[in-house]
Amino acid sequence: MQKDLHSNVCEKSVFSKLYTQYATSLHNFLFYKYGLGAQANDMMQEAFISLWEACKNVTPSKAKSFLFTVATNKVLNELKHQKVVLKYQKIQPRHYTNETPEFILQQEEFLQQYQTALSNLSEDQRIAFSLSKIEGKKHKEIAELLGVTQKVVEYRIYSAFDSLKGELKNFKI
């Protein structure tokens, strides 16, 4: 039995030698056994990364076994993952809702009335209201964007809100 000169594979020269010695055979093993194609190179690289991460615990004589075991486990985990992905791709999404037709009709009606009410606002009110309620900006940010005071922005937003409440009487806001 050959005695190891190094106790682990953490030295750059030892690791490099192992890479040149086993990279091609590991790639070919993964390519032919599991039919990975282009993924074989990625799995081989991941196996060497795992070897580098565990370099203090692996001796050069055990490196080949470590690499092939890690690569095989990674491939098997990937195949298991692909199986799960395929299983969930077969599940059809629901094409129905629990909403009644009259609720959907009311929703569409409200949307039309809301858009009409928004178009009836003045441009200043609509801009301030949209920045506040749709984009979620704070009053201070809106004031800086529009070049007006914060009180003016507050007035525009609240007057727009009152106008909308008046036009959308049938709906609770």
XYZ file of C-alpha atoms in Angstrom:
173
model
C 0.000 0.000 0.000
C 1.299 3.404 -0.946
C 1.804 5.828 1.914
C 0.344 9.340 1.495
C 2.843 12.158 1.620
C 0.083 14.627 2.425
C -2.561 14.242 5.099
C -5.218 16.202 3.173
C -5.924 17.782 -0.220
C -5.933 21.432 0.877
C -2.629 22.245 -0.796
C -3.049 23.825 -4.194
C -0.584 21.499 -5.917
C -2.236 18.350 -4.503
C -5.709 19.552 -5.439
C -4.548 20.520 -8.926
C -3.004 17.093 -9.435
C -6.225 15.398 -8.316
C -8.218 17.582 -10.680
C -6.108 16.694 -13.700
C -6.103 13.043 -12.685
C -9.851 12.547 -12.092
C -11.753 15.315 -13.898
C -12.065 13.582 -17.260
C -12.994 10.192 -15.842
C -15.559 11.733 -13.478
C -17.094 13.709 -16.334
C -17.278 10.627 -18.541
C -18.772 8.571 -15.706
C -21.547 11.130 -15.173
C -22.122 11.591 -18.886
C -22.465 7.915 -19.756
C -24.092 6.547 -16.602
C -26.747 9.237 -16.146
C -26.944 10.725 -19.654
C -26.558 14.257 -18.361
C -25.108 15.810 -21.492
C -24.019 19.377 -20.788
C -24.894 19.047 -17.097
C -22.182 16.444 -16.565
C -19.513 19.144 -16.547
C -21.464 21.185 -13.970
C -21.910 18.190 -11.684
C -18.227 17.340 -12.005
C -17.284 20.899 -11.056
C -19.664 20.797 -8.078
C -18.046 17.557 -6.898
C -14.615 19.215 -6.974
C -16.021 22.226 -5.124
C -17.305 19.864 -2.430
C -13.870 18.243 -2.283
C -12.262 21.650 -1.790
C -14.750 22.545 0.953
C -14.031 19.262 2.762
C -10.317 19.206 1.926
C -9.139 18.955 5.545
C -11.074 15.739 6.066
C -10.119 13.972 2.811
C -6.758 12.331 2.172
C -5.445 12.076 -1.385
C -5.956 8.310 -1.390
C -9.662 8.756 -0.548
C -10.209 11.661 -2.979
C -11.377 9.538 -5.936
C -13.943 7.717 -3.840
C -15.103 11.019 -2.320
C -15.491 12.663 -5.742
C -17.446 9.831 -7.315
C -19.699 9.442 -4.265
C -20.454 13.162 -4.062
C -21.089 13.419 -7.809
C -23.413 10.403 -7.759
C -25.354 11.823 -4.809
C -25.682 15.215 -6.502
C -26.998 13.597 -9.686
C -29.469 11.443 -7.785
C -30.714 14.488 -5.852
C -31.118 16.394 -9.113
C -33.035 13.504 -10.674
C -35.306 13.354 -7.617
C -35.900 17.083 -7.912
C -36.763 16.771 -11.608
C -39.250 14.033 -10.745
C -40.995 16.344 -8.281
C -41.015 19.170 -10.825
C -42.613 16.906 -13.432
C -45.211 15.741 -10.920
C -46.282 19.296 -10.166
C -46.330 20.248 -13.843
C -48.971 17.588 -14.402
C -51.293 19.147 -11.816
C -53.759 21.363 -13.629
C -54.461 24.794 -12.126
C -58.009 25.605 -11.139
C -60.029 27.340 -13.822
C -62.856 28.400 -11.557
C -63.428 30.755 -8.674
C -65.745 30.725 -5.687
C -67.101 34.120 -6.666
C -70.704 34.418 -7.781
C -71.518 35.855 -11.203
C -73.265 38.802 -9.573
C -70.116 39.620 -7.540
C -68.024 39.577 -10.727
C -70.577 41.831 -12.423
C -70.531 44.251 -9.473
C -66.737 44.272 -9.552
C -66.668 45.182 -13.240
C -69.354 47.816 -12.693
C -67.394 49.347 -9.819
C -64.215 49.410 -11.893
C -65.971 51.304 -14.687
C -67.462 53.810 -12.228
C -64.099 54.217 -10.489
C -62.323 54.946 -13.774
C -65.015 57.458 -14.723
C -64.757 59.127 -11.313
C -60.961 59.312 -11.625
C -61.226 60.930 -15.040
C -63.596 63.564 -13.585
C -60.946 64.717 -11.079
C -58.759 67.681 -11.900
C -55.285 66.810 -13.162
C -53.637 68.031 -9.940
C -55.987 65.945 -7.795
C -55.592 62.856 -9.985
C -51.780 63.052 -9.931
C -51.569 63.560 -6.163
C -54.176 60.849 -5.487
C -52.456 58.353 -7.827
C -49.027 58.979 -6.347
C -50.398 58.513 -2.846
C -52.843 55.623 -3.187
C -51.546 53.711 -6.194
C -47.780 54.164 -5.915
C -47.787 54.404 -2.104
C -45.691 57.550 -1.848
C -45.760 59.691 1.292
C -47.138 63.214 1.255
C -43.682 64.706 1.731
C -42.297 62.783 -1.280
C -45.217 63.885 -3.460
C -44.708 67.506 -2.411
C -41.051 67.315 -3.432
C -41.933 65.693 -6.764
C -44.616 68.257 -7.622
C -42.784 71.257 -6.198
C -45.586 72.283 -3.835
C -46.022 72.277 -0.071
C -47.145 69.257 1.891
C -50.394 70.997 2.865
C -51.263 71.499 -0.816
C -50.667 67.806 -1.488
C -52.843 66.815 1.486
C -55.621 69.134 0.272
C -55.481 67.674 -3.261
C -55.579 64.088 -2.010
C -58.419 64.636 0.452
C -60.466 66.695 -2.009
C -59.989 63.926 -4.600
C -61.064 61.362 -2.005
C -64.205 63.360 -1.155
C -65.035 63.702 -4.848
C -64.624 59.953 -5.358
C -66.803 59.174 -2.322
C -69.522 61.416 -3.727
C -69.488 59.763 -7.147
C -69.252 56.206 -5.826
C -72.225 56.393 -3.450
C -73.513 52.849 -4.078
C -70.228 51.314 -3.048
C -68.755 51.302 0.425
C -65.265 52.801 0.492
